[in-house]
Tab-separated table of N, CA, C and O and ligand atoms in Angstrom:
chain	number	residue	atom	x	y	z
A	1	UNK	N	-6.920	2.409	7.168
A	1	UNK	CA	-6.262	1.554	6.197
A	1	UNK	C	-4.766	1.862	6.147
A	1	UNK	O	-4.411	2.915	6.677
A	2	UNK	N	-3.993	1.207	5.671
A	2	UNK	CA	-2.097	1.153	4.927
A	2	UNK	C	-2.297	1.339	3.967
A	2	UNK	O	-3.152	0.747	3.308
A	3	UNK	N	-1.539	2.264	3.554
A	3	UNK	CA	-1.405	2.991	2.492
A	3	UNK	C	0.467	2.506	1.952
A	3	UNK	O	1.512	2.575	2.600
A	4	UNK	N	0.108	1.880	0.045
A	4	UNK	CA	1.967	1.660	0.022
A	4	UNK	C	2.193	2.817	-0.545
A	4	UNK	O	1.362	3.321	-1.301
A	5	UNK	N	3.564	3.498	-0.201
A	5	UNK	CA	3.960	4.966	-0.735
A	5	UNK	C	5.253	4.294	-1.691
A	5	UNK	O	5.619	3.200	-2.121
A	6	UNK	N	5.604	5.515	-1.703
A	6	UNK	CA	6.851	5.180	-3.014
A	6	UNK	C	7.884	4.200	-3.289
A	6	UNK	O	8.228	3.593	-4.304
A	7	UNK	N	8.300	4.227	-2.011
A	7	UNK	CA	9.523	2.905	-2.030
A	7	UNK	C	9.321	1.732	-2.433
A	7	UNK	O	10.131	0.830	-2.642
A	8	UNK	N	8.067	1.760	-2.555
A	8	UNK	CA	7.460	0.332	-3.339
A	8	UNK	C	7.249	0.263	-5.002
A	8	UNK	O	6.793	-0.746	-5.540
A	9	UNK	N	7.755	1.823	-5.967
A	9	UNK	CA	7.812	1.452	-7.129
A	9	UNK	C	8.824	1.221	-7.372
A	9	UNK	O	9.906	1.586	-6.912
A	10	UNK	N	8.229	-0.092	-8.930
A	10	UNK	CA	9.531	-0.857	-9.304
A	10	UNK	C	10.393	-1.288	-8.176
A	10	UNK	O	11.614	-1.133	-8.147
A	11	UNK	N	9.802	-1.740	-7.415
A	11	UNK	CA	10.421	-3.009	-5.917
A	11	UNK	C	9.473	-4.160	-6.298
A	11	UNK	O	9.780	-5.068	-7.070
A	12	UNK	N	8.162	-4.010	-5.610
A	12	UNK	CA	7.393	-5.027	-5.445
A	12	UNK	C	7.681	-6.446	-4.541
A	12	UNK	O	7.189	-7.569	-4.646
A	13	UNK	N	8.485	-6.006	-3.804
A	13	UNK	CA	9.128	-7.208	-3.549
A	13	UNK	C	7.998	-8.417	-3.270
A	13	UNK	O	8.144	-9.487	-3.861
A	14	UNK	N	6.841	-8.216	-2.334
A	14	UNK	CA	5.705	-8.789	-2.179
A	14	UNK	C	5.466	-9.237	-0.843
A	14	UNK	O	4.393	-9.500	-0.300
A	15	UNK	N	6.613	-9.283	-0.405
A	15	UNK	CA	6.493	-9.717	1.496
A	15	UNK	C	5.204	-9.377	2.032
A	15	UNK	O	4.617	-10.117	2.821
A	16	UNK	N	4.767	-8.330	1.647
A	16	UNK	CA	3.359	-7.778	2.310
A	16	UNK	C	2.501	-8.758	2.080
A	16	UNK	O	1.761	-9.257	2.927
A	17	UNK	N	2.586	-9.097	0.790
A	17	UNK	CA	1.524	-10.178	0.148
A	17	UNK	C	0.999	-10.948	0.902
A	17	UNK	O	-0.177	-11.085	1.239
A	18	UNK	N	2.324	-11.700	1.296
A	18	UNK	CA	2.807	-13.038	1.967
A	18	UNK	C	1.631	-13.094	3.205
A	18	UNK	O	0.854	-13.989	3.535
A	19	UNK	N	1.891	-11.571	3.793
A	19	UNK	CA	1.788	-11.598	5.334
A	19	UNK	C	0.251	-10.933	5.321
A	19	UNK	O	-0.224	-10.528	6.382
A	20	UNK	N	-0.142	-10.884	4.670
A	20	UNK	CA	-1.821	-10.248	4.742
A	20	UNK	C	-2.991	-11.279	5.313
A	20	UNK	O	-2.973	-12.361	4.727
A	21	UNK	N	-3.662	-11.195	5.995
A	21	UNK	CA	-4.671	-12.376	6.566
A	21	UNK	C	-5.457	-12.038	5.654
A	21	UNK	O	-5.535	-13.061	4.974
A	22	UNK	N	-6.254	-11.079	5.071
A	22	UNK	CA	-7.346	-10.746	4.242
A	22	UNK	C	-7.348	-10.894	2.496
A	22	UNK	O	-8.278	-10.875	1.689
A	23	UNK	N	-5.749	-11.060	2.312
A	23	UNK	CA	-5.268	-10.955	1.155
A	23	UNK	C	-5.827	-9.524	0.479
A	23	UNK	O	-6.728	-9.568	-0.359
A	24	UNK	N	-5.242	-8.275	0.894
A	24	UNK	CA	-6.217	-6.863	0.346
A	24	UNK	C	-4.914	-6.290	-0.608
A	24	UNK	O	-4.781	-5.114	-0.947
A	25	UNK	N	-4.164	-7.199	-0.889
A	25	UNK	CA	-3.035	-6.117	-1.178
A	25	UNK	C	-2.437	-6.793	-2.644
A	25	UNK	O	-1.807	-7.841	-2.789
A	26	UNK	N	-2.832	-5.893	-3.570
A	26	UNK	CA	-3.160	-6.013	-5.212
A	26	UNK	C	-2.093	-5.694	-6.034
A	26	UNK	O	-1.554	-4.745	-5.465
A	27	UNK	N	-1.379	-5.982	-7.213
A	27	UNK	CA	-0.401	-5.991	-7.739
A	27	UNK	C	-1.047	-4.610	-9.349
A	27	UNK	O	-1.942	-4.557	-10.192
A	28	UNK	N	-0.074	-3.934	-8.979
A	28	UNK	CA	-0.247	-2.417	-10.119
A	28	UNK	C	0.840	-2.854	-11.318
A	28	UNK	O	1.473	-3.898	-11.475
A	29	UNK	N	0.789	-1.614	-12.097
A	29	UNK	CA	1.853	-2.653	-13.218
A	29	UNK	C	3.206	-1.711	-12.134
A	29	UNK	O	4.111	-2.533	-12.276
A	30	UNK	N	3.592	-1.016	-11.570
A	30	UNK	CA	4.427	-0.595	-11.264
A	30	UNK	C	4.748	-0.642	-9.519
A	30	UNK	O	5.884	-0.585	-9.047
A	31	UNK	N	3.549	-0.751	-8.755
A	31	UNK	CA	3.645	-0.762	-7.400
A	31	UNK	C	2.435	-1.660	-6.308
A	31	UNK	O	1.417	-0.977	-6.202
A	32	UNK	N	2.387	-2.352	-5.894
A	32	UNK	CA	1.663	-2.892	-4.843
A	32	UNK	C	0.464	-2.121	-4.469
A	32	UNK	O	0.923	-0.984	-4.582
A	33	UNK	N	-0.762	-1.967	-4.100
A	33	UNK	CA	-1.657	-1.325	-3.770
A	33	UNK	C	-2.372	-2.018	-2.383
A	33	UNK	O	-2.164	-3.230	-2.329
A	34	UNK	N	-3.038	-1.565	-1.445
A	34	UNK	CA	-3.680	-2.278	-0.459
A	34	UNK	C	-5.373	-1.919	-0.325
A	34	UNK	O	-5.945	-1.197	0.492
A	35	UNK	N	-5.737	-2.453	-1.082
A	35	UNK	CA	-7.568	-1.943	-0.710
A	35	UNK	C	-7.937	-1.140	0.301
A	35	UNK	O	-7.537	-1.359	1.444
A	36	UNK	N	-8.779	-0.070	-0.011
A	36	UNK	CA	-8.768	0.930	1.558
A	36	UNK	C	-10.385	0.026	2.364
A	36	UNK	O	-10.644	0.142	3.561
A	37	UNK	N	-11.071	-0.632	1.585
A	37	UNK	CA	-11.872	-1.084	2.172
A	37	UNK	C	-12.208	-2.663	2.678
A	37	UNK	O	-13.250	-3.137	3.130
A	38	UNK	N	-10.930	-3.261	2.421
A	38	UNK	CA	-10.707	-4.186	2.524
A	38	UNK	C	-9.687	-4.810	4.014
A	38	UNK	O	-9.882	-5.735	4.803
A	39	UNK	N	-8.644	-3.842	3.886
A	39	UNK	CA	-7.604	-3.649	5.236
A	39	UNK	C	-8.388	-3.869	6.458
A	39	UNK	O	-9.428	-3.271	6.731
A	40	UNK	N	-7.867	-4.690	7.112
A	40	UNK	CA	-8.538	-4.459	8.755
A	40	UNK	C	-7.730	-3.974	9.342
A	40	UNK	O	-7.824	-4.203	10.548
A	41	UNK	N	-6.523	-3.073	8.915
A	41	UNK	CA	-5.599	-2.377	9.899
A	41	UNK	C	-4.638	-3.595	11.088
A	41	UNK	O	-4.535	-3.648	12.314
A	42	UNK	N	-4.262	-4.157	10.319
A	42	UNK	CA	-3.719	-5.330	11.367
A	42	UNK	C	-2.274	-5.124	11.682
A	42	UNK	O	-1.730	-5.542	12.704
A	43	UNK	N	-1.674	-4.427	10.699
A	43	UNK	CA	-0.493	-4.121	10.828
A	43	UNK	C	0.567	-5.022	10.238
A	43	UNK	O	1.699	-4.565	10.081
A	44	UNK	N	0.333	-6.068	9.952
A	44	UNK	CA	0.934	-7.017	9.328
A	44	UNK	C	1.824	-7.067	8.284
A	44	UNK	O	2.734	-7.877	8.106
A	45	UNK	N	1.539	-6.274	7.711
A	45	UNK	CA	2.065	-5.831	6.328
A	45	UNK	C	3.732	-4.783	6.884
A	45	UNK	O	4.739	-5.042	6.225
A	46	UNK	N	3.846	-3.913	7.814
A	46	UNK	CA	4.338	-3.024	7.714
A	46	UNK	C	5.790	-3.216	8.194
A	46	UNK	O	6.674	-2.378	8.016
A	47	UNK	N	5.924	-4.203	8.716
A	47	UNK	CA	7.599	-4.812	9.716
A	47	UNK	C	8.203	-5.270	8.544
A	47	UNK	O	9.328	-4.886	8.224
A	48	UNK	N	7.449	-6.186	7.767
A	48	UNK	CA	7.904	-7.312	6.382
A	48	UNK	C	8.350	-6.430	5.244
A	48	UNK	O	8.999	-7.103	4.443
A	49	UNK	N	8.240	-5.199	4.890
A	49	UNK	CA	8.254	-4.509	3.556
A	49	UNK	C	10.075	-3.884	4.130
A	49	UNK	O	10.445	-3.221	5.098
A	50	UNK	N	11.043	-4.714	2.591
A	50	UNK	CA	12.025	-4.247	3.091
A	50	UNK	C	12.403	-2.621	2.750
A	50	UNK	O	13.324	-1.918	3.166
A	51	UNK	N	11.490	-2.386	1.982
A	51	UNK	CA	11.827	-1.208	1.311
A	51	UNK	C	11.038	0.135	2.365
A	51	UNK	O	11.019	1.328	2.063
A	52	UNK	N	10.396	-0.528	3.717
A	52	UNK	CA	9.473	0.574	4.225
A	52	UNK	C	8.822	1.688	3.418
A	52	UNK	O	9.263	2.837	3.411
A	53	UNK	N	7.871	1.336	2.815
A	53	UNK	CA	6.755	1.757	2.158
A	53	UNK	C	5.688	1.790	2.571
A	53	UNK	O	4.790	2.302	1.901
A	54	UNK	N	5.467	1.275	3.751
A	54	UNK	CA	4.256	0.958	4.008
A	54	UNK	C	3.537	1.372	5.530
A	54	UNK	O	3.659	0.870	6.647
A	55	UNK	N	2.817	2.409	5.070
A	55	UNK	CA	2.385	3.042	6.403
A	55	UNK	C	0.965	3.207	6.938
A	55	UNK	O	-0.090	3.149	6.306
A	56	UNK	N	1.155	3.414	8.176
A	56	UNK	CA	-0.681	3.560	8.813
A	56	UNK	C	-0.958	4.529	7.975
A	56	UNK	O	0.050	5.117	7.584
A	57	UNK	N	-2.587	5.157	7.287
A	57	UNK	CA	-2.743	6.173	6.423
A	57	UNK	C	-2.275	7.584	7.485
A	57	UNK	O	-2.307	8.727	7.027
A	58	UNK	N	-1.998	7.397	8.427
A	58	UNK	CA	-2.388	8.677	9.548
A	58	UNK	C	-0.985	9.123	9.462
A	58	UNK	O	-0.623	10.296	9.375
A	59	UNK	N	-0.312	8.193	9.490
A	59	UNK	CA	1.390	8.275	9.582
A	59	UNK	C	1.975	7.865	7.917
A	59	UNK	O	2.877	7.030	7.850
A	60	UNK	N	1.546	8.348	6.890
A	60	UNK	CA	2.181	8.818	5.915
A	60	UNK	C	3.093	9.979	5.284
A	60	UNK	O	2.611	11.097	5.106
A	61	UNK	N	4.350	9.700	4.969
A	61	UNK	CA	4.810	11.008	4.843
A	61	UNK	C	4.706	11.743	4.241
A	61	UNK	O	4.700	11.440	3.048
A	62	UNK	N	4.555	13.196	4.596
A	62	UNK	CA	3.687	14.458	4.068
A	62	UNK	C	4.454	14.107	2.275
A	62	UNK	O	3.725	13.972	1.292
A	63	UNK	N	5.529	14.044	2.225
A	63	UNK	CA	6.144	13.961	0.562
A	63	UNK	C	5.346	12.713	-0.501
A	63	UNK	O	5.376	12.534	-1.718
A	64	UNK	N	4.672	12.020	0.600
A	64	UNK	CA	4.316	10.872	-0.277
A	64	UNK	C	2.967	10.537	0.017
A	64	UNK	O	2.531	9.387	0.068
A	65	UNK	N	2.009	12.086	0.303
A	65	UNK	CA	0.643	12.087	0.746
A	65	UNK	C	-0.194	11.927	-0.453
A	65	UNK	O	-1.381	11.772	-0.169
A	66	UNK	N	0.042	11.920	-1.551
A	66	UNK	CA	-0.208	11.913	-2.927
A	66	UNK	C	-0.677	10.198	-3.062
A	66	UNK	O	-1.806	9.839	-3.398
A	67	UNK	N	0.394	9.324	-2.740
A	67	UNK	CA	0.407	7.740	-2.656
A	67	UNK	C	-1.067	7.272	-1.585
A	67	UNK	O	-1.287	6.063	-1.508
A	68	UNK	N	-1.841	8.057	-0.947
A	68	UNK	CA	-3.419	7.951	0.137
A	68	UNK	C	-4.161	7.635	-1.279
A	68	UNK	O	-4.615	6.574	-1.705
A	69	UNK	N	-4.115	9.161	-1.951
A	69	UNK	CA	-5.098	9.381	-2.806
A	69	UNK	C	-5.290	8.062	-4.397
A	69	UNK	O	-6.238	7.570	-5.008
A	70	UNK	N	-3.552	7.967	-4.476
A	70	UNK	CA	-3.494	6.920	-5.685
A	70	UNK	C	-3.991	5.590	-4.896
A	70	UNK	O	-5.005	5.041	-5.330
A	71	UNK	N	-3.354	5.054	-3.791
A	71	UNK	CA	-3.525	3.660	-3.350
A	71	UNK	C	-5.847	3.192	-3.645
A	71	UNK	O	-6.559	2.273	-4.049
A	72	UNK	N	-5.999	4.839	-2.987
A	72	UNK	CA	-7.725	4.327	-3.480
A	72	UNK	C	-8.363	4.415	-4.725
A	72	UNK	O	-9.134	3.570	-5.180
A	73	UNK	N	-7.955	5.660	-5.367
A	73	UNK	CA	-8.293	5.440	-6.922
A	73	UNK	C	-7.844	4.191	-7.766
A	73	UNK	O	-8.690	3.715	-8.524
A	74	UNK	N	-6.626	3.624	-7.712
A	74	UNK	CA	-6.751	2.246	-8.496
A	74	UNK	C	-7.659	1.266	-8.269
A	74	UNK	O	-7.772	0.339	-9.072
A	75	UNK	N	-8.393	1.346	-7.184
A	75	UNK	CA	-9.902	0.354	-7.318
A	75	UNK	C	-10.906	0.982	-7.501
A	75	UNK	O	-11.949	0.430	-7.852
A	76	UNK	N	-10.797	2.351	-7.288
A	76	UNK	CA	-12.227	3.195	-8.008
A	76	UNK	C	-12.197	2.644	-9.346
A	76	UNK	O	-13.312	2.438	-9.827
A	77	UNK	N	-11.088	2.322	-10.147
A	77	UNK	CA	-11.187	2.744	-11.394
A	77	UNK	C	-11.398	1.416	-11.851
A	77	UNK	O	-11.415	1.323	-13.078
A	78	UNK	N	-11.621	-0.003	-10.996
A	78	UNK	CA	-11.732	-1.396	-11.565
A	78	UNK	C	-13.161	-1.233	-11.776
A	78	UNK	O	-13.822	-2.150	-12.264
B	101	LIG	FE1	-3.313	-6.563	5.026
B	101	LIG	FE2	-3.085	-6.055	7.638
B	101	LIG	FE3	-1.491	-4.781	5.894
B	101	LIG	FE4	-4.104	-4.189	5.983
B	101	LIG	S1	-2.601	-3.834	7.616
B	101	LIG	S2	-2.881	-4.545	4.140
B	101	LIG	S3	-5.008	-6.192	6.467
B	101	LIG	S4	-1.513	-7.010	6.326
């Protein structure tokens, strides 16, 4: 799955939105989220985000490895 990390709070810009075939990618009150079980890994999302936030889970940066764990708990918790 893509995981959005920080550069995406209080941005939101939504480009990702736009560009999702599956539509997996959910609006937080503060940051964008992408379903971990929903993503087909298409990559789509990750050229469009001007704020580069948005990474393969494998290639997340170690400072913003915290943003794996939040991106899946906000749908545990629906
Ligand atoms: Fe959507 Fe593709 Fe991005 Fe996954 S990688 S969130 S399916 S655009």
């Amino acid at each position: 799955t893509y995981v959005i990390a920080q550069p995406c709070v209080d941005v939101k810009d939504r480009a990702c939105v736009a560009e999702c075939p599956v539509d997996c990618i959910y609006e937080g009150e503060r940051t964008l989220y992408i379903h971990p079980d929903e993503c087909v890994d298409c990559g789509a999302c990750e050229p469009v985000c001007p704020t580069i936030a948005i990474f393969y889970e494998d290639d997340v940066p170690d400072k913003w490895e915290d943003y794996t764990r939040a991106n899946a708990e906000f749908f545990s918790e629906i």
